[in-house]
Amino acid sequence: MPAAVVATAFGGPEVFELADLDTPAPGIGEVTIAVRSAAVNPSDIKTAAGVFGRNEANLPLRIGAEVSGVISAVGDDAGPFAIGDEVVAYRVRGGWSAEITTAARSVFAKPEGLGFDAAAGLLLVGVTAQHLLTATRVGAGDTVLVHGASGSVGSIATQLARLAGASVIGTTSDGGAEYVRSLGATPVLYGDGLVGRVRALAARVDAALDTVGSDQAIDDSVALVADRSRIATINGFAHGAAAGILLLGGGSGADPGTDIRNAARGPLLELAGDGRVVVRLGPSFALADAREAAELVAGGHPGGKVVLHP
């Protein structure tokens, strides 16, 4: 039976265990994918921790929302897919597996020029970044502040903003400055005094995209951007709500942006396929080492997208 990682209880990375689980045959509108790479995301760790619900009846809980791989079986009415097709799938359930069966509507052809690891790590962060840009109406001629520009979501948001014709100022640490600059943005050191440093770089800031979620990032955004409907956070929901800015994602009171995110998947794969958007990769791990991978991601500085290899 194919191997899969499950959470045997609600908790930290220590709850992840490797198990042998049956893969159901694809039904109507479904395909089975032999997984080559599975992304490790903060949301996976939050799911296992019970942040999104703690129903004990769901244990053991399968983990993982995005994968790349090769189709190994096709159900009826599953669209244009055939056995042997290289694909990307998001959103799925139980992606930390050697094999999964999922709805064909969540599956897309993998561009030939995109590696399996980058493909597996693109869509969750990519659709989140696109939601940030769409909600804040980023366009040509804008100056945009991206908090956490060297991070997984922030780096994609920076690239998409540049493609939209905006100028980007990206907050980062000293160690991330060169990477942010390579994305076509102007790096600026985060922390105390950020507002003054940004004002020294730009006469105005039209929009701010917060991927960090700190109170300071939100307060600095409010100080720099006149229109609070053009400030959005994907993490700082409590402070963001008090500040009157946009809350995006799966948090309480946030806009999930389902239609925006679903529509962004195909275009993002096209952009990544021809190199206009690049996924920065971090370490990869064997499926059996999912605990170690999760601990790295939970630490907040993995150095790029972390993936598992079955």
Coordinates of C-alpha atoms in Angstrom, one line a residue:
M1 CA 0.0 0.0 0.0
P2 CA 1.2 3.5 -0.7
A3 CA 2.8 5.4 2.2
A4 CA 1.2 8.6 3.5
V5 CA 1.8 10.9 6.4
V6 CA -1.0 11.3 8.9
A7 CA -1.5 13.3 12.1
T8 CA -2.4 10.8 14.8
A9 CA -3.5 13.5 17.2
F10 CA -3.9 17.3 17.2
G11 CA -0.5 18.9 18.0
G12 CA 2.9 19.9 16.7
P13 CA 5.1 18.0 14.2
E14 CA 5.6 15.2 16.7
V15 CA 2.1 13.9 15.8
F16 CA 3.1 13.1 12.2
E17 CA 3.4 9.4 11.5
L18 CA 4.1 7.4 8.3
A19 CA 1.3 4.9 7.5
D20 CA 0.4 2.6 4.7
L21 CA -3.0 3.6 3.3
D22 CA -5.1 2.3 0.5
T23 CA -5.6 4.8 -2.4
P24 CA -9.2 4.6 -3.7
A25 CA -9.7 4.0 -7.4
P26 CA -10.8 7.2 -9.2
G27 CA -14.5 7.7 -9.4
I28 CA -16.5 9.9 -11.8
G29 CA -14.6 13.2 -12.3
E30 CA -11.5 12.0 -10.5
V31 CA -7.9 11.0 -11.2
T32 CA -5.2 9.2 -9.3
I33 CA -1.8 10.9 -9.1
A34 CA 1.6 9.2 -8.3
V35 CA 3.1 12.0 -6.3
R36 CA 6.6 13.3 -7.1
S37 CA 6.6 16.3 -4.8
A38 CA 4.3 17.5 -2.0
A39 CA 4.6 21.0 -0.6
V40 CA 4.9 21.7 3.2
N41 CA 3.0 24.8 4.1
P42 CA 2.3 26.6 7.4
S43 CA -1.4 25.9 6.9
D44 CA -0.6 22.1 7.0
I45 CA 1.0 22.5 10.4
K46 CA -2.0 24.6 11.6
T47 CA -4.4 21.9 10.4
A48 CA -2.6 19.3 12.4
A49 CA -2.5 21.6 15.4
G50 CA -6.3 21.9 15.3
V51 CA -6.3 25.6 14.4
F52 CA -9.1 25.0 11.8
G53 CA -11.0 22.5 14.0
R54 CA -10.4 19.7 16.4
N55 CA -12.9 17.0 15.5
E56 CA -11.4 13.8 17.0
A57 CA -13.5 11.7 14.6
N58 CA -11.3 12.9 11.7
L59 CA -8.2 11.3 13.2
P60 CA -5.9 10.0 11.9
L61 CA -5.8 13.2 9.7
R62 CA -4.3 13.2 6.3
I63 CA -2.2 16.3 5.6
G64 CA -1.1 18.2 2.5
A65 CA -2.9 20.6 0.1
E66 CA -0.7 20.7 -3.1
V67 CA 1.3 18.2 -5.1
S68 CA 2.8 17.5 -8.4
G69 CA 3.2 14.2 -10.1
V70 CA 2.1 11.8 -12.8
I71 CA -1.4 10.5 -13.4
S72 CA -1.7 6.8 -12.8
A73 CA -5.4 6.3 -13.3
V74 CA -8.4 8.2 -14.7
G75 CA -12.0 8.0 -13.8
D76 CA -15.0 8.6 -16.1
D77 CA -15.7 12.2 -17.1
A78 CA -12.4 13.4 -15.7
G79 CA -11.7 15.8 -18.6
P80 CA -8.7 15.8 -20.9
F81 CA -6.3 13.8 -18.6
A82 CA -4.6 10.5 -19.5
I83 CA -2.3 8.1 -17.7
G84 CA 1.2 9.4 -17.8
D85 CA 0.3 13.1 -17.9
E86 CA 2.5 15.3 -15.7
V87 CA 0.2 17.4 -13.5
V88 CA -0.1 19.8 -10.6
A89 CA -3.0 19.6 -8.1
Y90 CA -4.3 22.2 -5.7
R91 CA -6.4 22.1 -3.5
V92 CA -6.2 18.4 -2.5
R93 CA -6.5 16.5 0.8
G94 CA -3.8 14.2 1.9
G95 CA -1.1 15.4 -0.4
W96 CA 1.8 14.1 1.8
S97 CA 1.4 10.7 0.2
A98 CA 3.0 8.5 -2.4
E99 CA -0.3 8.5 -4.3
I100 CA -3.6 10.3 -4.0
T101 CA -7.0 10.3 -5.7
T102 CA -8.6 13.7 -6.2
A103 CA -11.1 15.7 -8.2
A104 CA -10.0 16.4 -11.7
R105 CA -11.2 20.0 -11.3
S106 CA -8.3 20.6 -8.9
V107 CA -5.7 19.2 -11.4
F108 CA -3.8 21.1 -14.1
A109 CA -1.2 20.2 -16.7
K110 CA 2.3 20.8 -15.4
P111 CA 4.2 23.1 -17.8
E112 CA 7.2 21.3 -19.4
G113 CA 9.6 24.0 -18.2
L114 CA 8.5 23.8 -14.6
G115 CA 10.2 21.2 -12.3
F116 CA 8.1 19.0 -10.0
D117 CA 9.4 20.7 -6.8
A118 CA 8.6 24.2 -8.0
A119 CA 5.3 23.1 -9.4
A120 CA 4.3 21.5 -6.1
G121 CA 5.2 24.7 -4.2
L122 CA 3.6 27.3 -6.5
L123 CA -0.1 27.4 -6.2
L124 CA -1.0 27.9 -2.5
V125 CA 1.4 30.8 -2.2
G126 CA 0.7 32.0 -5.7
V127 CA -3.1 32.3 -5.3
T128 CA -2.6 34.0 -1.9
A129 CA -0.3 36.5 -3.5
Q130 CA -2.8 37.1 -6.4
H131 CA -5.6 37.6 -3.9
L132 CA -3.5 40.3 -2.1
L133 CA -2.9 42.1 -5.4
T134 CA -6.5 41.9 -6.7
A135 CA -8.0 43.0 -3.4
T136 CA -5.8 46.0 -3.1
R137 CA -6.2 46.9 -6.8
V138 CA -2.5 46.9 -7.6
G139 CA -1.7 48.1 -11.1
A140 CA 0.7 50.0 -13.4
G141 CA 2.2 53.1 -11.8
D142 CA 1.6 52.1 -8.2
T143 CA 4.2 52.0 -5.5
V144 CA 3.6 48.9 -3.4
L145 CA 5.0 48.0 0.0
V146 CA 5.4 44.2 0.5
H147 CA 6.0 43.1 4.0
G148 CA 8.1 39.9 4.0
A149 CA 9.2 40.2 0.4
S150 CA 11.7 37.4 0.7
G151 CA 9.2 34.9 2.0
S152 CA 7.2 32.4 0.0
V153 CA 4.1 34.5 -0.5
G154 CA 5.9 37.8 -0.4
S155 CA 8.3 36.8 -3.2
I156 CA 5.5 35.8 -5.5
A157 CA 3.5 38.9 -4.6
T158 CA 6.5 41.0 -5.5
Q159 CA 7.0 39.3 -8.8
L160 CA 3.3 39.6 -9.7
A161 CA 3.2 43.3 -8.7
R162 CA 6.2 44.0 -10.9
L163 CA 4.6 42.2 -13.8
A164 CA 1.5 44.4 -13.3
G165 CA 3.7 47.5 -13.8
A166 CA 4.0 48.5 -10.1
S167 CA 7.2 49.5 -8.3
V168 CA 7.8 47.4 -5.2
I169 CA 9.5 48.2 -1.9
G170 CA 10.1 45.0 0.0
T171 CA 10.8 44.6 3.7
T172 CA 13.4 42.0 4.6
S173 CA 16.3 41.2 6.8
D174 CA 19.9 42.0 5.8
G175 CA 20.3 38.5 4.6
G176 CA 17.3 38.7 2.2
A177 CA 18.2 42.0 0.6
E178 CA 20.0 40.7 -2.5
Y179 CA 17.2 38.2 -3.2
V180 CA 14.5 40.9 -2.9
R181 CA 16.6 43.1 -5.3
S182 CA 16.9 40.2 -7.7
L183 CA 13.0 40.2 -7.9
G184 CA 13.1 43.7 -9.2
A185 CA 12.1 45.3 -5.9
T186 CA 13.9 47.8 -3.6
P187 CA 14.8 46.1 -0.3
V188 CA 14.3 47.9 3.0
L189 CA 15.2 46.6 6.4
Y190 CA 12.2 45.8 8.5
G191 CA 11.9 46.9 12.2
D192 CA 11.9 50.2 14.0
G193 CA 12.2 53.2 11.8
L194 CA 10.7 51.5 8.7
V195 CA 8.3 54.3 8.0
G196 CA 11.1 56.8 7.7
R197 CA 13.2 54.5 5.6
V198 CA 10.3 53.9 3.2
R199 CA 9.5 57.6 2.9
A200 CA 13.1 58.2 2.0
L201 CA 12.7 55.8 -0.9
A202 CA 9.3 56.9 -2.2
A203 CA 7.2 60.1 -2.3
R204 CA 4.1 58.0 -1.8
V205 CA 3.0 54.4 -1.2
D206 CA -0.3 53.4 -2.8
A207 CA -0.8 49.9 -1.4
A208 CA 0.6 47.6 1.3
L209 CA 0.6 43.8 1.3
D210 CA 1.3 42.3 4.7
T211 CA 2.4 38.6 4.6
V212 CA 4.0 38.8 8.0
G213 CA 1.1 39.6 10.3
S214 CA 3.0 41.6 13.0
D215 CA 1.3 44.6 14.7
Q216 CA 4.2 46.8 13.6
A217 CA 3.8 45.8 9.9
I218 CA 0.2 46.8 10.0
D219 CA 0.8 50.0 11.9
D220 CA 3.5 51.0 9.5
S221 CA 1.3 50.3 6.6
V222 CA -1.5 52.5 8.0
A223 CA 1.1 55.3 8.5
L224 CA 2.3 55.0 4.9
V225 CA -0.9 54.3 2.9
A226 CA -3.7 56.8 2.9
D227 CA -6.4 54.5 1.7
R228 CA -7.0 51.6 4.1
S229 CA -8.9 49.6 1.5
R230 CA -5.5 49.2 -0.2
I231 CA -3.9 47.6 2.8
A232 CA -4.3 43.9 3.3
T233 CA -3.0 41.2 5.6
I234 CA -3.1 37.4 5.4
N235 CA -2.0 36.9 9.0
G236 CA -2.6 39.8 11.4
F237 CA -6.4 39.4 11.7
A238 CA -7.1 40.8 15.1
H239 CA -4.9 43.9 14.8
G240 CA -5.9 44.2 11.1
A241 CA -9.5 44.3 12.0
A242 CA -8.9 47.0 14.6
A243 CA -7.0 49.0 12.0
G244 CA -9.8 48.8 9.5
I245 CA -7.7 47.1 6.7
L246 CA -8.5 44.1 4.5
L247 CA -8.3 40.6 6.0
L248 CA -7.7 37.9 3.4
G249 CA -7.6 34.1 3.8
G250 CA -9.0 31.6 6.2
G251 CA -9.1 33.6 9.4
S252 CA -12.1 34.7 11.4
G253 CA -13.8 37.6 9.5
A254 CA -11.5 37.3 6.5
D255 CA -12.4 37.2 2.9
P256 CA -11.5 33.7 1.5
G257 CA -11.4 35.1 -2.0
T258 CA -12.4 31.6 -3.4
D259 CA -13.2 32.8 -6.9
I260 CA -10.1 34.9 -7.2
R261 CA -7.8 32.1 -5.9
N262 CA -9.4 29.4 -8.1
A263 CA -9.2 31.6 -11.2
A264 CA -5.5 32.3 -10.6
R265 CA -4.2 28.8 -10.7
G266 CA -4.0 28.3 -14.5
P267 CA -2.4 31.8 -15.2
L268 CA 0.1 31.2 -12.4
L269 CA 1.2 27.9 -13.9
E270 CA 1.6 29.7 -17.3
L271 CA 3.7 32.4 -15.8
A272 CA 5.9 29.9 -13.9
G273 CA 6.2 27.7 -17.0
D274 CA 7.8 30.4 -19.0
G275 CA 9.9 31.8 -16.2
R276 CA 8.1 35.0 -15.5
V277 CA 7.4 33.8 -12.0
V278 CA 10.0 31.8 -10.1
V279 CA 9.5 29.7 -7.0
R280 CA 12.4 29.9 -4.6
L281 CA 13.0 26.4 -3.3
G282 CA 14.3 25.4 0.1
P283 CA 15.3 22.0 1.4
S284 CA 13.5 18.8 0.3
F285 CA 12.9 15.8 2.5
A286 CA 11.8 12.2 2.2
L287 CA 8.2 11.5 3.1
A288 CA 9.5 9.6 6.1
D289 CA 11.1 12.8 7.4
A290 CA 7.9 14.9 7.4
R291 CA 8.4 15.8 11.1
E292 CA 11.8 17.4 10.3
A293 CA 10.3 19.3 7.3
A294 CA 7.4 20.5 9.4
E295 CA 9.7 21.7 12.2
L296 CA 11.7 23.7 9.7
V297 CA 8.6 25.4 8.2
A298 CA 7.1 26.0 11.6
G299 CA 10.3 27.9 12.5
G300 CA 9.4 30.5 10.0
H301 CA 12.7 30.8 8.0
P302 CA 13.0 27.7 5.7
G303 CA 14.8 29.6 3.0
G304 CA 12.3 28.8 0.3
K305 CA 9.5 26.3 -0.4
V306 CA 10.0 23.0 1.4
V307 CA 8.8 19.8 -0.3
L308 CA 8.5 16.1 0.5
H309 CA 9.5 13.4 -1.9
P310 CA 7.7 10.0 -1.6

